[in-house]
Short mmCIF file of C-alpha atoms in Angstrom, two decimals:
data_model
loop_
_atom_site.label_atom_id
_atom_site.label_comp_id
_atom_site.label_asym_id
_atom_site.label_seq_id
_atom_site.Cartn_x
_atom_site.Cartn_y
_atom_site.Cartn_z
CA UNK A 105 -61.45 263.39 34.91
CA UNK A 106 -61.14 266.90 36.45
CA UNK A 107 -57.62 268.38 37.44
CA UNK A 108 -58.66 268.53 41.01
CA UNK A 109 -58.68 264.54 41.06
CA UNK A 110 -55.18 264.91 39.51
CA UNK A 111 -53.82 267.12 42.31
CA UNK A 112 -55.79 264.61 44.80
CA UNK A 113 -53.02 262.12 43.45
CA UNK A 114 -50.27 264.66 44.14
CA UNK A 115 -51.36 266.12 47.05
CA UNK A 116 -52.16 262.61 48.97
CA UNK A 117 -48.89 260.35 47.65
CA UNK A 118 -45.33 261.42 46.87
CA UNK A 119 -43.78 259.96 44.29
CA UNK A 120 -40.12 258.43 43.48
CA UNK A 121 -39.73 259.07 39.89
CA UNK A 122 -36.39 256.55 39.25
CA UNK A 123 -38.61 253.93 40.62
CA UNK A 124 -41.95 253.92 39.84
CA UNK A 125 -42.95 254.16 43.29
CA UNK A 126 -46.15 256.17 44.90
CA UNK A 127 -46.32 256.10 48.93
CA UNK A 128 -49.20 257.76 50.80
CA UNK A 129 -47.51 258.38 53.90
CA UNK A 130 -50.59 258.82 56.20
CA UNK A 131 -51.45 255.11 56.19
CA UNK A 132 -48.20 253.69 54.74
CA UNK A 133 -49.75 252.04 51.40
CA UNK A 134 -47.50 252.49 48.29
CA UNK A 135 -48.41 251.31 44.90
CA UNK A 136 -45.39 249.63 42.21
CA UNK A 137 -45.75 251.43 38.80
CA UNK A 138 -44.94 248.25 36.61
CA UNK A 139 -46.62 249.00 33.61
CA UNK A 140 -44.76 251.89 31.70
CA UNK A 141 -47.51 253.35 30.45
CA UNK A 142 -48.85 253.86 33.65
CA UNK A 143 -45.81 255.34 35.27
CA UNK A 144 -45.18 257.75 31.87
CA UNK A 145 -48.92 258.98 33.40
CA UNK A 146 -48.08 259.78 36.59
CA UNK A 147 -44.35 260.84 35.48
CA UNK A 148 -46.14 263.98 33.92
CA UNK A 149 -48.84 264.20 36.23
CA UNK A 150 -45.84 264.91 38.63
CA UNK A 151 -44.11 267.18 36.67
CA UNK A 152 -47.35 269.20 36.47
CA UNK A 153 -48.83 268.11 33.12
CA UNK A 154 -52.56 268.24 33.45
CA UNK A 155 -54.86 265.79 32.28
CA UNK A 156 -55.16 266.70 28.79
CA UNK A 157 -51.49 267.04 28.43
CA UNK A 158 -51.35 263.88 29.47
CA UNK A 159 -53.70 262.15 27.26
CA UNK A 160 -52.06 263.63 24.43
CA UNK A 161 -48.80 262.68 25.32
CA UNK A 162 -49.62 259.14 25.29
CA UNK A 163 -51.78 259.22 22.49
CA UNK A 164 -48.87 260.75 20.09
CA UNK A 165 -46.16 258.35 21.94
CA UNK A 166 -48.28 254.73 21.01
CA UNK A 167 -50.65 256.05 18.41
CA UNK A 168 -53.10 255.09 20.28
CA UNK A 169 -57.11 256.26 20.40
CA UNK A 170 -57.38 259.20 22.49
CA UNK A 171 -60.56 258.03 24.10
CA UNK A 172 -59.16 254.90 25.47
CA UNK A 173 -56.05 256.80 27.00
CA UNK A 174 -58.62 258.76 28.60
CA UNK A 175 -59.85 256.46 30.00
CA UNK A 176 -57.29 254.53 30.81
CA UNK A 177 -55.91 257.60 32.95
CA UNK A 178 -59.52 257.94 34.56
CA UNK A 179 -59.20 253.85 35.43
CA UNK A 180 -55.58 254.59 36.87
CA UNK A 181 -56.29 258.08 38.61
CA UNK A 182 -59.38 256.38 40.65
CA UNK A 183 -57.55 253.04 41.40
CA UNK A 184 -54.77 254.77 42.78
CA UNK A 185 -56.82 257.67 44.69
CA UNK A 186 -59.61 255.08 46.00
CA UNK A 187 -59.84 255.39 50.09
CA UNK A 188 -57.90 252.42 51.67
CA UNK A 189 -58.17 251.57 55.42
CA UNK A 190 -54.73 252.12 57.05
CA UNK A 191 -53.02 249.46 56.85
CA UNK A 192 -53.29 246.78 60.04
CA UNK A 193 -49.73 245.75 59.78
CA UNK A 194 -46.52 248.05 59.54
CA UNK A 195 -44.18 245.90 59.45
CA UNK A 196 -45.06 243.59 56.70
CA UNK A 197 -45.30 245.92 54.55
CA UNK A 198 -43.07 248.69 55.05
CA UNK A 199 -40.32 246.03 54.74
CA UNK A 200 -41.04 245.09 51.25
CA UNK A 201 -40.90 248.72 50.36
CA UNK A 202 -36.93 248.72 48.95
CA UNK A 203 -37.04 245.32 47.79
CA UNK A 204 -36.57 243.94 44.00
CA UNK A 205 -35.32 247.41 42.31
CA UNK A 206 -34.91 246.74 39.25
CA UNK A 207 -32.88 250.19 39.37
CA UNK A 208 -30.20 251.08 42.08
CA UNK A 209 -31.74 253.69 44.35
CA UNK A 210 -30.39 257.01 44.03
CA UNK A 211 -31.15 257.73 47.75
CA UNK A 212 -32.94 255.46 50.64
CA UNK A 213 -36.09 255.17 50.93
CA UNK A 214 -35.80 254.52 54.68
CA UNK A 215 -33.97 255.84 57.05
CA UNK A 216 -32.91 255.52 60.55
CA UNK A 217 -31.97 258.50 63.09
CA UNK A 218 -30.95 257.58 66.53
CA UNK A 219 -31.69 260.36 68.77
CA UNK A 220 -29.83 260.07 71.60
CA UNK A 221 -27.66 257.68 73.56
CA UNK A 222 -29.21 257.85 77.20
CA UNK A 223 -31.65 256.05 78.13
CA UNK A 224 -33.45 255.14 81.50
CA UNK A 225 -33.27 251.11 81.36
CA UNK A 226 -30.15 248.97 82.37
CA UNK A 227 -30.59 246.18 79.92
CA UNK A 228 -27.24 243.93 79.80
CA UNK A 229 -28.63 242.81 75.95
CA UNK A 230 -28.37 246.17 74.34
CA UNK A 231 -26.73 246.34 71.08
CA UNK A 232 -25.41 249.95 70.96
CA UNK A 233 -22.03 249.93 69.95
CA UNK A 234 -20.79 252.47 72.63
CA UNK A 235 -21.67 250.28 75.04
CA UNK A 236 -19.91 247.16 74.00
CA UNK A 237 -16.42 247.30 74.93
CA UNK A 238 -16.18 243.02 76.44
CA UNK A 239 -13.52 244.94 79.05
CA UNK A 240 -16.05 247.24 80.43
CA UNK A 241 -17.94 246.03 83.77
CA UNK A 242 -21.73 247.36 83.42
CA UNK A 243 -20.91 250.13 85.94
CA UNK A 244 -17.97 250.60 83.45
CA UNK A 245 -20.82 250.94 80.85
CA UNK A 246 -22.97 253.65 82.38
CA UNK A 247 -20.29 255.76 83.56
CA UNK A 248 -18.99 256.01 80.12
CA UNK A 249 -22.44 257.18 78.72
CA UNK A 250 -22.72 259.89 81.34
CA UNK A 251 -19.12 261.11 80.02
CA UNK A 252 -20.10 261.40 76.55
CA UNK A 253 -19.27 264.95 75.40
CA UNK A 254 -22.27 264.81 73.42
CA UNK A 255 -25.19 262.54 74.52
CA UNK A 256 -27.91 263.81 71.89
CA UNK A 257 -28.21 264.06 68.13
CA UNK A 258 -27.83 268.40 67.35
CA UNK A 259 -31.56 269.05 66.92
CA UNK A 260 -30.46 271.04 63.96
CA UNK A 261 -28.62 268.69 62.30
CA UNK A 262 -31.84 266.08 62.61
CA UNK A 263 -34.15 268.34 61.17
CA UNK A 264 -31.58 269.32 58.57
CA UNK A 265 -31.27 265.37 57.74
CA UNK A 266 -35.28 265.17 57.70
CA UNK A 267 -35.20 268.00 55.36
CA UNK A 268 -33.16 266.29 52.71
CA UNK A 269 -34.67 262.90 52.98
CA UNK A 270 -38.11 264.68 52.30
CA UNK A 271 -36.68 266.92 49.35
CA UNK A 272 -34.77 263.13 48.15
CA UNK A 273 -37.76 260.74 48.41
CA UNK A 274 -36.99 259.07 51.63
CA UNK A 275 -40.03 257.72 52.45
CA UNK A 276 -40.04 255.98 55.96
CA UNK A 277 -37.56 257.58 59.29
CA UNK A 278 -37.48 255.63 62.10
CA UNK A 279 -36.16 256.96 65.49
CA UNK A 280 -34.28 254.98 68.35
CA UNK A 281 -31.84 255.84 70.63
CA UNK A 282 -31.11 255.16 73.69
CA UNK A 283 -34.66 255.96 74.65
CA UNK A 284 -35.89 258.01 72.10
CA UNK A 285 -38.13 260.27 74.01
CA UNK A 286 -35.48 261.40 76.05
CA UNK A 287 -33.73 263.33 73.08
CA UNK A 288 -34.97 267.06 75.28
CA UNK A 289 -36.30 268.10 71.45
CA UNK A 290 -37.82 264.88 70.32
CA UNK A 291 -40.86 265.68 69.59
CA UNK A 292 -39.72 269.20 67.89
CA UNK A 293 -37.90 266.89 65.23
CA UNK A 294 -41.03 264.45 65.19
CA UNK A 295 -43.48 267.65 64.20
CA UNK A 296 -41.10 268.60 61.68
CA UNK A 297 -41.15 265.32 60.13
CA UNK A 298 -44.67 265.54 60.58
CA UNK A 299 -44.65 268.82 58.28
CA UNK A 300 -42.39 267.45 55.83
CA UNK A 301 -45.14 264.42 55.49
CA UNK A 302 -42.92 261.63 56.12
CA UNK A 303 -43.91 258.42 57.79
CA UNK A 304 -42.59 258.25 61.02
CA UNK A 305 -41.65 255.42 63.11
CA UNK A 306 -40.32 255.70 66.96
CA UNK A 307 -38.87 253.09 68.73
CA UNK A 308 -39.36 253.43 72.75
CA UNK A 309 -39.35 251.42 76.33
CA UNK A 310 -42.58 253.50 76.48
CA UNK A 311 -41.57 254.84 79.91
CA UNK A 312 -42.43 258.71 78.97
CA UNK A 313 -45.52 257.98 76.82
CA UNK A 314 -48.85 259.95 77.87
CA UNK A 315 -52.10 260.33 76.57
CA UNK A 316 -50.99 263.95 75.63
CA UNK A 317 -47.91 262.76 74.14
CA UNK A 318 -49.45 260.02 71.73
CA UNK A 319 -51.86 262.99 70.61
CA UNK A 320 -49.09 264.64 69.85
CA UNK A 321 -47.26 261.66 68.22
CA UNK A 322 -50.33 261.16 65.88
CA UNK A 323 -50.84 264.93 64.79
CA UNK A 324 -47.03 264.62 64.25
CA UNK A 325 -47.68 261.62 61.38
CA UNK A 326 -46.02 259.20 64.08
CA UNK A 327 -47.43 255.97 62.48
CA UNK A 328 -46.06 252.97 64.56
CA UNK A 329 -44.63 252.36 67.79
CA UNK A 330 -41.92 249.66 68.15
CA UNK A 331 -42.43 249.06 71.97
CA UNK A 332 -39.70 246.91 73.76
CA UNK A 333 -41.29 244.24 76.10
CA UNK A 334 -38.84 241.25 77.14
CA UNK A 335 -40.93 239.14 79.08
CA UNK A 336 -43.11 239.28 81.73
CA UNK A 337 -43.76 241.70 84.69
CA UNK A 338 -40.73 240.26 86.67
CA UNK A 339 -38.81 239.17 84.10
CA UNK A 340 -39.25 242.23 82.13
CA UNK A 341 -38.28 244.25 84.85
CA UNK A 342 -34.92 242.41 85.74
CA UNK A 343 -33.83 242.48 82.38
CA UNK A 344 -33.95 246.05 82.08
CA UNK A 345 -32.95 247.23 85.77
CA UNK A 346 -36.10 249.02 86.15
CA UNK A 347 -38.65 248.15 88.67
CA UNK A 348 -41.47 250.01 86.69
CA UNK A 349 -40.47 248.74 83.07
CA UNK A 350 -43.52 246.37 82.95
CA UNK A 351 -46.03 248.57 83.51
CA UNK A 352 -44.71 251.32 81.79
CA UNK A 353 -44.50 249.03 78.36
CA UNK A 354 -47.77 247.58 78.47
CA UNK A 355 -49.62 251.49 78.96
CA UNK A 356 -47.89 253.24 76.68
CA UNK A 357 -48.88 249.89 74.15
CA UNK A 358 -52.58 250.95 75.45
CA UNK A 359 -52.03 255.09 75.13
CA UNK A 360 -50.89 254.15 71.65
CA UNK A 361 -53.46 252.04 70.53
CA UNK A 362 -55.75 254.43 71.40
CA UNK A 363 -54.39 257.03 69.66
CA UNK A 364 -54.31 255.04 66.40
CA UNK A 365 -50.80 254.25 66.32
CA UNK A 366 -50.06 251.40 64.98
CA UNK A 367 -47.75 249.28 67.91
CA UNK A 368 -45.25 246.64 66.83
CA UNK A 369 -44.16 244.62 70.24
CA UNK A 370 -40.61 243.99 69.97
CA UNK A 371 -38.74 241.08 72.29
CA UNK A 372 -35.44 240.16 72.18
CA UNK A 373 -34.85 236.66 72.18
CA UNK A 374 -32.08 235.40 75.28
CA UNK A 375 -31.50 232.55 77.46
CA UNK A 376 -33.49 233.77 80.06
CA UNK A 377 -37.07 234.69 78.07
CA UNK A 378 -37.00 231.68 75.49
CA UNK A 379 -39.26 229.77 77.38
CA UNK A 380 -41.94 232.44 78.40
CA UNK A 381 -41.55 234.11 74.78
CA UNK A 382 -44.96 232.87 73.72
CA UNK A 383 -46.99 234.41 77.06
CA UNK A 384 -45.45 237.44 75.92
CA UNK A 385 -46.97 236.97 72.83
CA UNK A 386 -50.10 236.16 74.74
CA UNK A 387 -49.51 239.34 76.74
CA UNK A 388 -49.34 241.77 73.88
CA UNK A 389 -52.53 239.96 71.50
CA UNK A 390 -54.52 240.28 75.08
CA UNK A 391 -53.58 244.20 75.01
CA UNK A 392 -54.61 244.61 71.00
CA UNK A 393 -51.61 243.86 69.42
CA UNK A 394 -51.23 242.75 66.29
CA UNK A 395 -47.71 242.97 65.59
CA UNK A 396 -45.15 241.30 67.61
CA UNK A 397 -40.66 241.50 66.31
CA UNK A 398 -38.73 238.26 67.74
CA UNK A 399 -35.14 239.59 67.32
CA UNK A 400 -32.19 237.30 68.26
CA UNK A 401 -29.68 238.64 70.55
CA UNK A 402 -27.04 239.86 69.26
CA UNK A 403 -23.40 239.05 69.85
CA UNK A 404 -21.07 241.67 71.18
CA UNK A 405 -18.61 240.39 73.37
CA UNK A 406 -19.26 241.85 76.63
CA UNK A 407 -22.44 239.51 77.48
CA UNK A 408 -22.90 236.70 75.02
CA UNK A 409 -22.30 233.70 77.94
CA UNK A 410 -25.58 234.73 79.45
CA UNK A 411 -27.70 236.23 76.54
CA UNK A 412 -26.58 234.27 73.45
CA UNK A 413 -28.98 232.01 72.26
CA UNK A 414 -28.06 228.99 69.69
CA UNK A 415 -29.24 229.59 66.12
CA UNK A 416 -30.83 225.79 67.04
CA UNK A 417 -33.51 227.21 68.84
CA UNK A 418 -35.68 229.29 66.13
CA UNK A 419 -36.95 226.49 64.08
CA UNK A 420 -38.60 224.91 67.31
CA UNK A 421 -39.93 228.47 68.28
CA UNK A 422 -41.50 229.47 64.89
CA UNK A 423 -43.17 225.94 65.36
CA UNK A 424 -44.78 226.99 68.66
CA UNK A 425 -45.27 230.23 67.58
CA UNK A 426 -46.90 229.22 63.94
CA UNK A 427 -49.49 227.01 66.80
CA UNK A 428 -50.05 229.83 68.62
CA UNK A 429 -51.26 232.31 66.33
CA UNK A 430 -53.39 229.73 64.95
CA UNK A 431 -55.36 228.17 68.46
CA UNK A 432 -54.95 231.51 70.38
CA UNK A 433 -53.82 234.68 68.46
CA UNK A 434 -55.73 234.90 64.98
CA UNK A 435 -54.53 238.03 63.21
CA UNK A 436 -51.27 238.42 64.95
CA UNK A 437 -48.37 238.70 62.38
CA UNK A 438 -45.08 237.67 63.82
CA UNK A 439 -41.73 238.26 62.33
CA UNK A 440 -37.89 237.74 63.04
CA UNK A 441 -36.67 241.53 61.75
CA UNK A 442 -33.20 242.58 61.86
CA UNK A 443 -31.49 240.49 58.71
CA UNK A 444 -31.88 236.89 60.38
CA UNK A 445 -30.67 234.25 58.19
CA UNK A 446 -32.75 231.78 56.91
CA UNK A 447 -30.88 229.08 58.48
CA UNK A 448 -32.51 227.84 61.62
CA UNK A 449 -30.08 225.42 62.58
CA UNK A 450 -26.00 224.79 62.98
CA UNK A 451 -26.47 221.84 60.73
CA UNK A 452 -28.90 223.38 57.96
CA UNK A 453 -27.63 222.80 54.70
CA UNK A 454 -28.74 225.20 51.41
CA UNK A 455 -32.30 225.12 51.29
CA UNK A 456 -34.47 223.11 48.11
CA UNK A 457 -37.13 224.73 46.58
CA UNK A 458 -39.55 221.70 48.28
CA UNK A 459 -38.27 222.19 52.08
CA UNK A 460 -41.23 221.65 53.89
CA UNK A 461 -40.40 224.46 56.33
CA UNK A 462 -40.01 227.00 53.66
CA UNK A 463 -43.65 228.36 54.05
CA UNK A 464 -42.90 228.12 57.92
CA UNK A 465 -39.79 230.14 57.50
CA UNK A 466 -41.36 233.27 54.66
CA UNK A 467 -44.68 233.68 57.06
CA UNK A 468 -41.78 234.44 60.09
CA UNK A 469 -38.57 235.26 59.08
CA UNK A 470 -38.52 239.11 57.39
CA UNK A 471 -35.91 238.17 55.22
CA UNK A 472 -32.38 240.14 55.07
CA UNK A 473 -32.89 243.71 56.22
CA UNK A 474 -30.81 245.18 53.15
CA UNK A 475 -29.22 247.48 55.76
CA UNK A 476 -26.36 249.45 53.83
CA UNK A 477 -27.77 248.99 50.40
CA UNK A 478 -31.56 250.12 50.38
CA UNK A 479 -31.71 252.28 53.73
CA UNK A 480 -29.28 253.50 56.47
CA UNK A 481 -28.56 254.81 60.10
CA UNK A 482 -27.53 257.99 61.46
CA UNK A 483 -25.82 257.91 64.91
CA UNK A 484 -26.49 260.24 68.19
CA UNK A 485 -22.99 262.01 67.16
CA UNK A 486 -24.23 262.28 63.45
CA UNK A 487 -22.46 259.73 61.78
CA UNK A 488 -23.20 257.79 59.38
CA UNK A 489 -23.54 254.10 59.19
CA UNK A 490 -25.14 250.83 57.44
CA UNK A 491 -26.91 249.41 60.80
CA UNK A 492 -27.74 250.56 64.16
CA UNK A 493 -25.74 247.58 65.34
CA UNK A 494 -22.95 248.56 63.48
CA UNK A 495 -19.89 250.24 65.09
CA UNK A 496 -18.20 251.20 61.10
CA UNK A 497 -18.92 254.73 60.35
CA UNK A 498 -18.58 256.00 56.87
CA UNK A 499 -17.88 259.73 58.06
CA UNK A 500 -19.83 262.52 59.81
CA UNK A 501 -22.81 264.29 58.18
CA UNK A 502 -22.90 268.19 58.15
CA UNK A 503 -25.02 270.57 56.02
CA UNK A 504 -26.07 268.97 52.88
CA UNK A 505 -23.86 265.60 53.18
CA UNK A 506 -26.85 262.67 53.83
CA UNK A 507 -27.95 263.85 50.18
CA UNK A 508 -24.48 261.73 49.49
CA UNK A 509 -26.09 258.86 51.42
CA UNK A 510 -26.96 256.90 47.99
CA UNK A 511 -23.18 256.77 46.61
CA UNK A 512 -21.54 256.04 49.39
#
């Protein structure tokens, strides 16, 4: 084993030391260090020791023959520096990334940092809390973003925010807004994230994407897409006020794709799309995705008569959807993000380790999201809170205060 296949390791994955944990954050792959032998090895391997040292650390620690801890370290140095094809999901994955710690984490590993609040669409569904108010008429709504003092996230307090999560172990920083892309330094903060080797996530209506921008996006260590599409070209568009929403969607899914982006098409579930939900799923396979979110509208008071949707109607859907996949859209992973409970029904009672639906409900439903306890959101103003959908702040973040993210 030479030391240049030891700074391979280093140079390739960064490591969380309080829990075992590499990520390579070009293709989003992370390996669990159960075995604490293995993770004393890379332990010192991060803290500089070089192969030998290493070796004889372990050898004196378990008495052990110094051959076989050589090659041992050889076995776990290739396994864990063998090429890997980037992974064809980011969802699945990436949401299993914070999940059963035996340890409490000392900072998140992801992290969400909404840009701006402005955004081109008129959608009467959208959960940001500024917008919420059940006594404000829509008109009411938009006026009240164009008065915001402050409509974008201070570019230097982003980048200041990316440079602790990098220097804590954040892994994973996912951008929304608004539309995201309308931040006027977006893709400043993206290349600095970029630098800082972070996985980055951006979540967009897709209306400003280019081919130059998704060449930018990718050089930037942009990763995934999470591309808002509601329904089809006419229902798509009256959702979201826009007459070119449609269109705009479905080519920036294209642009992205073709960059190497990874796209995750995200609908969310109301009244009005239930029934055409699966041709949108249709829609997106026939464009060459492979990733579609199913999120449930969510109640805010100001629209829930037209866009709520009863809990009873997700059992029935995963049905059609688990049919789907299998007659029309092999390969397509489908999930329910967003902390949806595994009850599927008004009347569901506690669920029995033999409920036939169970394998139904863990191949769709993404389990609880954790938000507030493994990662967290920053808002345009800079304050911090558990959810993006939450309107509870736990104070305002200045110079150095998301490294006390993890306590509070």
């Amino acid at each position: 084993m030479s030391l240049a296949t030891t700074e391979n390791l280093t140079s390739r994955q960064r490591y969380r030391r309080d829990l075992g944990l590499l990520f390579d954050p070009n293709i989003g792959a992370f390996h669990r260090l159960r075995n604490a032998v293995a993770k004393q090895m890379v332990d010192q391997i991060y803290s500089g020791a070089d192969h030998q040292d290493v070796v004889e650390a372990v050898t004196d620690r378990y008495h052990a023959d110094p051959a076989r801890v050589a090659a041992d370290l050889n076995t776990l140095i290739t396994t864990l520096t063998a090429p890997q094809p980037p992974s064809s999901t980011h969802g699945g994955s990436l949401l299993e990334i914070d999940k059963r710690f035996d340890a409490r984490l000392k900072f998140p590993l992801r992290m969400e940092i909404e840009l701006t609040a402005v955004c081109n669409w008129d959608c009467g569904f959208c959960y940001n809390v500024w917008k919420i108010d059940p006594t404000m008429s829509d008109r009411d709504v938009r006026r009240a973003v164009r008065e915001l003092p402050e409509k974008h996230i201070p570019t230097g307090l982003a980048i200041s925010i990316l440079d602790e999560c990098a220097e804590q172990g954040c892994f994973v920083i996912r951008y929304s807004g608004g539309e995201t892309l309308l931040h006027p330094d977006a893709m400043e903060i993206f290349e600095h994230g970029g630098r800082l080797c972070l996985y980055q996530v951006v979540f967009t209506n897709g209306h400003f994407i280019t081919a130059d921008r998704t060449a930018r996006l990718a050089a930037a260590n942009v990763r995934c897409a999470l591309v808002s599409i509601h329904g089809d070209r006419n229902q798509h568009n009256q959702l979201t006020g826009h007459p070119r929403a449609y269109d705009k969607a479905t080519t920036a899914m294209r642009l992205l794709l073709d960059a190497g982006i990874a796209v995750v098409a995200e609908l969310t579930l109301v009244q009005e799309n239930v029934s055409g939900a699966l041709d949108v799923i249709r829609d997106a396979y026939r464009l060459g995705v492979r990733e579609f979110g199913v999120m449930r509208y969510v109640p805010t008071g100001r629209n829930d008569d037209r866009y709520g949707v009863p809990v009873s109607v997700t059992l029935p859907l995963m049905h059609e959807i688990d049919r789907l996949i299998a007659t029309e859209c092999p390969g397509m992973t489908v999930a329910w993000p967003c902390a949806q409970k595994l009850c599927t029904s008004d009347a569901d009672t506690p669920l029995r380790s033999d409920d036939p639906t169970l394998g139904l409900r863990f191949s769709q439903l993404a389990g609880h999201c954790e938000s507030g306890m493994v990662w967290a959101s920053v808002s345009y103003d800079g304050q911090l809170r558990n959810c993006p959908h939450s309107n509870v702040y736990f104070g305002r973040l200045a110079g150095g205060a998301a490294a006390r993210i993890g306590d509070n």
